[in-house]
Short mmCIF file of C-alpha atoms in Angstrom, two decimals:
data_model
loop_
_atom_site.label_atom_id
_atom_site.label_comp_id
_atom_site.label_asym_id
_atom_site.label_seq_id
_atom_site.Cartn_x
_atom_site.Cartn_y
_atom_site.Cartn_z
CA UNK A 1 92.53 129.50 118.58
CA UNK A 2 89.92 131.19 116.46
CA UNK A 3 90.59 134.88 115.83
CA UNK A 4 88.18 137.45 114.49
CA UNK A 5 89.14 139.37 111.39
CA UNK A 6 86.07 140.60 109.58
CA UNK A 7 87.61 143.55 107.75
CA UNK A 8 85.26 145.91 109.61
CA UNK A 9 86.38 148.41 112.27
CA UNK A 10 86.17 147.03 115.80
CA UNK A 11 85.56 148.73 119.11
CA UNK A 12 87.50 146.57 121.53
CA UNK A 13 87.14 146.68 125.30
CA UNK A 14 90.13 145.51 127.32
CA UNK A 15 89.93 144.33 130.94
CA UNK A 16 93.31 143.29 132.32
CA UNK A 17 93.99 142.47 135.98
CA UNK A 18 97.22 141.34 137.65
CA UNK A 19 97.23 140.42 141.35
CA UNK A 20 100.27 139.68 143.50
CA UNK A 21 100.02 137.96 146.88
CA UNK A 22 103.04 137.87 149.18
CA UNK A 23 103.62 135.28 151.92
CA UNK A 24 105.22 138.02 154.07
CA UNK A 25 104.90 141.82 153.91
CA UNK A 26 106.86 143.13 150.93
CA UNK A 27 108.50 146.54 151.17
CA UNK A 28 109.95 148.92 148.57
CA UNK A 29 107.63 147.50 145.92
CA UNK A 30 108.28 149.02 142.48
CA UNK A 31 106.39 148.04 139.32
CA UNK A 32 107.29 149.01 135.76
CA UNK A 33 104.16 148.82 133.62
CA UNK A 34 103.80 148.78 129.83
CA UNK A 35 100.04 148.39 129.66
CA UNK A 36 98.80 151.46 127.77
CA UNK A 37 98.76 151.43 123.95
CA UNK A 38 99.71 154.35 121.74
CA UNK A 39 97.47 155.62 118.97
CA UNK A 40 98.33 154.92 115.32
CA UNK A 41 96.38 155.17 112.09
CA UNK A 42 94.90 151.70 112.64
CA UNK A 43 94.16 151.92 116.38
CA UNK A 44 92.51 154.89 118.11
CA UNK A 45 92.48 155.02 121.92
CA UNK A 46 88.95 155.95 123.01
CA UNK A 47 89.51 155.58 126.76
CA UNK A 48 92.12 154.08 129.05
CA UNK A 49 92.40 153.76 132.83
CA UNK A 50 95.03 152.24 135.11
CA UNK A 51 94.17 151.57 138.76
CA UNK A 52 96.37 150.35 141.62
CA UNK A 53 94.79 149.23 144.91
CA UNK A 54 97.66 150.45 147.12
CA UNK A 55 98.86 153.86 148.23
CA UNK A 56 101.85 155.16 146.33
CA UNK A 57 102.96 157.26 143.40
CA UNK A 58 102.39 156.51 139.72
CA UNK A 59 104.62 158.24 137.20
CA UNK A 60 104.14 158.06 133.44
CA UNK A 61 106.77 158.32 130.74
CA UNK A 62 108.23 156.60 127.68
CA UNK A 63 110.95 154.00 127.20
CA UNK A 64 113.60 153.83 124.46
CA UNK A 65 111.19 151.98 122.16
CA UNK A 66 108.55 154.70 122.43
CA UNK A 67 106.25 152.61 124.63
CA UNK A 68 104.12 154.38 127.23
CA UNK A 69 105.35 153.38 130.68
CA UNK A 70 104.11 153.82 134.24
CA UNK A 71 106.25 153.27 137.32
CA UNK A 72 104.44 152.57 140.58
CA UNK A 73 106.21 153.12 143.91
CA UNK A 74 104.37 151.72 146.95
CA UNK A 75 104.37 153.92 150.04
CA UNK A 76 104.36 151.08 152.57
CA UNK A 77 104.82 147.33 152.92
CA UNK A 78 102.19 145.25 151.12
CA UNK A 79 100.59 141.84 151.62
CA UNK A 80 99.08 142.01 148.13
CA UNK A 81 98.91 144.28 145.10
CA UNK A 82 96.31 144.44 142.34
CA UNK A 83 96.76 146.31 139.07
CA UNK A 84 93.75 146.78 136.81
CA UNK A 85 93.59 148.19 133.31
CA UNK A 86 90.36 148.99 131.48
CA UNK A 87 90.00 150.71 128.16
CA UNK A 88 88.41 150.88 124.75
CA UNK A 89 90.22 150.98 121.42
CA UNK A 90 88.85 151.42 117.92
CA UNK A 91 90.83 149.33 115.44
CA UNK A 92 90.88 149.24 111.63
CA UNK A 93 91.98 146.61 109.13
CA UNK A 94 95.30 147.53 107.54
CA UNK A 95 96.45 144.04 106.45
CA UNK A 96 99.03 143.96 109.22
CA UNK A 97 100.82 147.14 108.11
CA UNK A 98 101.53 149.61 110.92
CA UNK A 99 100.94 153.25 109.95
CA UNK A 100 101.50 156.42 111.94
CA UNK A 101 103.49 154.90 114.81
CA UNK A 102 106.16 156.82 116.71
CA UNK A 103 109.50 155.16 116.00
CA UNK A 104 112.48 156.33 118.11
CA UNK A 105 114.66 153.46 116.82
CA UNK A 106 115.81 152.81 113.27
CA UNK A 107 114.63 149.46 111.80
CA UNK A 108 118.20 148.15 111.41
CA UNK A 109 118.61 148.19 115.20
CA UNK A 110 116.03 145.40 115.36
CA UNK A 111 118.42 143.02 113.62
CA UNK A 112 120.32 142.74 116.90
CA UNK A 113 119.77 139.43 118.63
CA UNK A 114 119.14 138.90 122.35
CA UNK A 115 119.64 135.93 124.71
CA UNK A 116 115.96 134.99 124.27
CA UNK A 117 116.12 135.18 120.47
CA UNK A 118 119.56 133.78 119.58
CA UNK A 119 119.35 131.08 116.90
CA UNK A 120 121.19 127.78 117.27
CA UNK A 121 122.17 125.53 114.36
CA UNK A 122 118.65 124.05 114.11
CA UNK A 123 117.01 127.48 113.91
CA UNK A 124 119.57 128.77 111.43
CA UNK A 125 118.86 125.76 109.23
CA UNK A 126 115.11 126.23 109.59
CA UNK A 127 115.42 129.90 108.65
CA UNK A 128 117.50 129.08 105.57
CA UNK A 129 114.89 126.58 104.40
CA UNK A 130 112.25 129.31 104.46
CA UNK A 131 114.20 132.00 102.65
CA UNK A 132 112.38 133.18 99.52
CA UNK A 133 113.17 135.61 96.69
CA UNK A 134 111.82 138.68 98.51
CA UNK A 135 111.38 139.81 102.10
CA UNK A 136 107.60 139.62 102.29
CA UNK A 137 107.47 136.11 100.84
CA UNK A 138 110.18 135.02 103.30
CA UNK A 139 108.19 136.41 106.23
CA UNK A 140 105.03 134.62 105.16
CA UNK A 141 107.01 131.40 104.74
CA UNK A 142 108.38 131.75 108.27
CA UNK A 143 104.86 132.46 109.55
CA UNK A 144 103.37 129.27 108.15
CA UNK A 145 106.49 127.23 108.83
CA UNK A 146 106.70 128.09 112.53
CA UNK A 147 102.96 127.67 113.00
CA UNK A 148 103.14 124.22 111.43
CA UNK A 149 106.27 123.10 113.30
CA UNK A 150 105.21 124.17 116.80
CA UNK A 151 102.48 122.94 119.16
CA UNK A 152 100.87 125.35 121.62
CA UNK A 153 101.53 124.08 125.15
CA UNK A 154 101.11 126.38 128.15
CA UNK A 155 102.97 123.98 130.45
CA UNK A 156 106.12 123.39 128.40
CA UNK A 157 107.99 126.67 128.84
CA UNK A 158 108.39 129.68 131.11
CA UNK A 159 109.16 133.38 130.68
CA UNK A 160 112.90 132.62 130.67
CA UNK A 161 112.78 129.99 127.92
CA UNK A 162 114.80 130.99 124.86
CA UNK A 163 113.93 130.42 121.22
CA UNK A 164 116.38 127.56 120.68
CA UNK A 165 115.07 125.60 123.67
CA UNK A 166 111.41 126.05 122.69
CA UNK A 167 112.14 125.13 119.09
CA UNK A 168 113.99 122.02 120.25
CA UNK A 169 110.87 120.90 122.15
CA UNK A 170 108.58 122.07 119.31
CA UNK A 171 106.25 123.34 122.04
CA UNK A 172 105.50 126.61 123.76
CA UNK A 173 103.24 129.65 124.04
CA UNK A 174 102.90 132.83 122.01
CA UNK A 175 106.06 134.24 123.59
CA UNK A 176 108.05 131.24 122.32
CA UNK A 177 106.52 131.29 118.83
CA UNK A 178 107.42 134.98 118.62
CA UNK A 179 111.01 134.53 119.83
CA UNK A 180 111.50 131.76 117.25
CA UNK A 181 110.22 134.06 114.51
CA UNK A 182 112.55 136.84 115.69
CA UNK A 183 115.55 134.50 115.75
CA UNK A 184 114.87 133.29 112.20
CA UNK A 185 114.09 136.71 110.70
CA UNK A 186 117.15 138.35 112.24
CA UNK A 187 119.36 135.47 111.09
CA UNK A 188 118.11 136.27 107.57
CA UNK A 189 119.04 139.94 108.22
CA UNK A 190 115.40 141.09 108.39
CA UNK A 191 114.65 143.58 111.20
CA UNK A 192 111.99 142.13 113.49
CA UNK A 193 110.58 143.06 116.89
CA UNK A 194 108.44 141.55 119.62
CA UNK A 195 104.94 142.94 120.14
CA UNK A 196 102.83 142.53 123.28
CA UNK A 197 99.14 143.31 123.37
CA UNK A 198 95.66 141.82 123.14
CA UNK A 199 93.51 140.09 120.57
CA UNK A 200 89.82 139.30 120.22
CA UNK A 201 88.89 135.65 119.97
CA UNK A 202 85.78 134.47 118.15
CA UNK A 203 84.43 133.42 121.56
CA UNK A 204 84.50 136.78 123.34
CA UNK A 205 83.47 135.22 126.65
CA UNK A 206 86.92 133.62 127.08
CA UNK A 207 89.03 134.98 129.96
CA UNK A 208 92.73 134.44 129.30
CA UNK A 209 95.50 133.97 131.90
CA UNK A 210 97.82 136.29 129.93
CA UNK A 211 97.91 138.82 127.13
CA UNK A 212 99.04 137.94 123.63
CA UNK A 213 102.31 138.34 121.73
CA UNK A 214 103.27 138.43 118.07
CA UNK A 215 105.96 140.05 115.91
CA UNK A 216 106.38 142.93 113.49
CA UNK A 217 108.97 142.62 110.73
CA UNK A 218 110.35 145.28 108.42
CA UNK A 219 109.72 145.34 104.69
CA UNK A 220 111.42 148.16 102.78
CA UNK A 221 108.26 148.83 100.76
CA UNK A 222 105.53 148.41 103.37
CA UNK A 223 107.35 149.27 106.60
CA UNK A 224 106.43 147.34 109.77
CA UNK A 225 104.10 144.41 109.14
CA UNK A 226 102.54 142.26 111.89
CA UNK A 227 102.66 138.44 111.91
CA UNK A 228 101.14 136.11 114.51
CA UNK A 229 102.96 132.76 114.29
CA UNK A 230 100.89 131.32 117.12
CA UNK A 231 97.75 131.54 115.01
CA UNK A 232 99.51 131.40 111.64
CA UNK A 233 97.99 134.62 110.31
CA UNK A 234 98.89 138.21 109.54
CA UNK A 235 97.68 140.73 112.12
CA UNK A 236 94.12 142.03 111.62
CA UNK A 237 91.84 144.59 113.26
CA UNK A 238 91.29 142.04 116.05
CA UNK A 239 94.68 142.97 117.56
CA UNK A 240 95.57 145.84 119.92
CA UNK A 241 99.29 146.69 120.05
CA UNK A 242 100.51 147.81 123.46
CA UNK A 243 104.31 147.61 123.51
CA UNK A 244 107.25 146.65 121.28
CA UNK A 245 110.84 145.66 121.98
CA UNK A 246 113.70 143.37 121.06
CA UNK A 247 112.09 140.49 123.00
CA UNK A 248 109.67 139.65 125.82
CA UNK A 249 111.77 141.34 128.49
CA UNK A 250 111.74 144.67 126.65
CA UNK A 251 107.97 144.60 126.04
CA UNK A 252 106.68 142.77 129.13
CA UNK A 253 103.45 144.29 130.49
CA UNK A 254 104.60 144.14 134.12
CA UNK A 255 108.03 143.85 135.68
CA UNK A 256 108.87 144.66 139.26
CA UNK A 257 111.14 144.52 142.25
CA UNK A 258 110.59 144.34 146.01
CA UNK A 259 112.35 143.75 149.29
CA UNK A 260 111.24 140.78 151.36
CA UNK A 261 107.77 139.35 150.89
CA UNK A 262 108.74 135.67 150.90
CA UNK A 263 107.06 133.53 148.27
CA UNK A 264 105.00 135.36 145.68
CA UNK A 265 101.99 134.20 143.69
CA UNK A 266 100.66 136.05 140.66
CA UNK A 267 97.26 135.72 138.99
CA UNK A 268 96.43 137.35 135.65
CA UNK A 269 93.09 137.61 133.87
CA UNK A 270 92.59 139.24 130.49
CA UNK A 271 89.55 139.76 128.31
CA UNK A 272 89.34 141.50 124.94
CA UNK A 273 85.82 141.94 123.60
CA UNK A 274 84.51 143.43 120.36
CA UNK A 275 81.66 145.58 121.69
CA UNK A 276 79.93 145.81 118.32
CA UNK A 277 79.80 142.02 118.07
CA UNK A 278 78.45 141.69 121.62
CA UNK A 279 75.78 144.31 120.94
CA UNK A 280 74.76 142.57 117.72
CA UNK A 281 74.43 139.23 119.50
CA UNK A 282 72.32 140.82 122.24
CA UNK A 283 69.94 142.37 119.70
CA UNK A 284 69.50 139.08 117.89
CA UNK A 285 68.48 137.23 121.03
#
């Protein structure tokens, strides 16, 4: 995947739609959403809108990680539900370092492992092989090592696949690459957390079937630093952070519950476009 990273500020437009279709009417539908980013020194929220195509109540708040949350409660039984997010974010190159973020949790709490990020013997050995003399060098070694060892495969894993299983197959998606990084970093006693969000590809016309995920790891000198093992690079201004957590479950964009409904199908479409780049291309044509 080719990722933009020009060093210039970006104005990124996000369009993110999730649609659920139920085989039978679903009642008591509740959706927990983590789809709205918070402002930091390197990302300014210019506009943001969340729309739901069903009657109900939408309550905003924050979770224990400091993420903005919305909880939607449907008023009546539904055959389908569509959630749409649109917004614009101005981002700035900061070489992956996160500045000005609200941090309810101390970094050391992110050394705790989870079922999705527990290392087995193979991962512990892999982590040890990539230990270097200082934290930052170790993190960069893990970044390149995981990127080189894994193959991106959207069919190999699911949302419940843990790091050890994905690493055993040497295949997976950004969620798996990130869980593997978390497992290794935490085994080496480096605080690390899962990040969900969006990124701008070089081909801005691409519509993705999901958002993106990467990690942030703690360096005592720099603070939180972003690493994208899927693409093998440090985070640039082409990334928009939305939520953080110990793993995918804690930072998932959408999680829900319902009563009835039978079989459920879900379709997701995501686009992240650098508006300045699009405008420049239009003027050159």
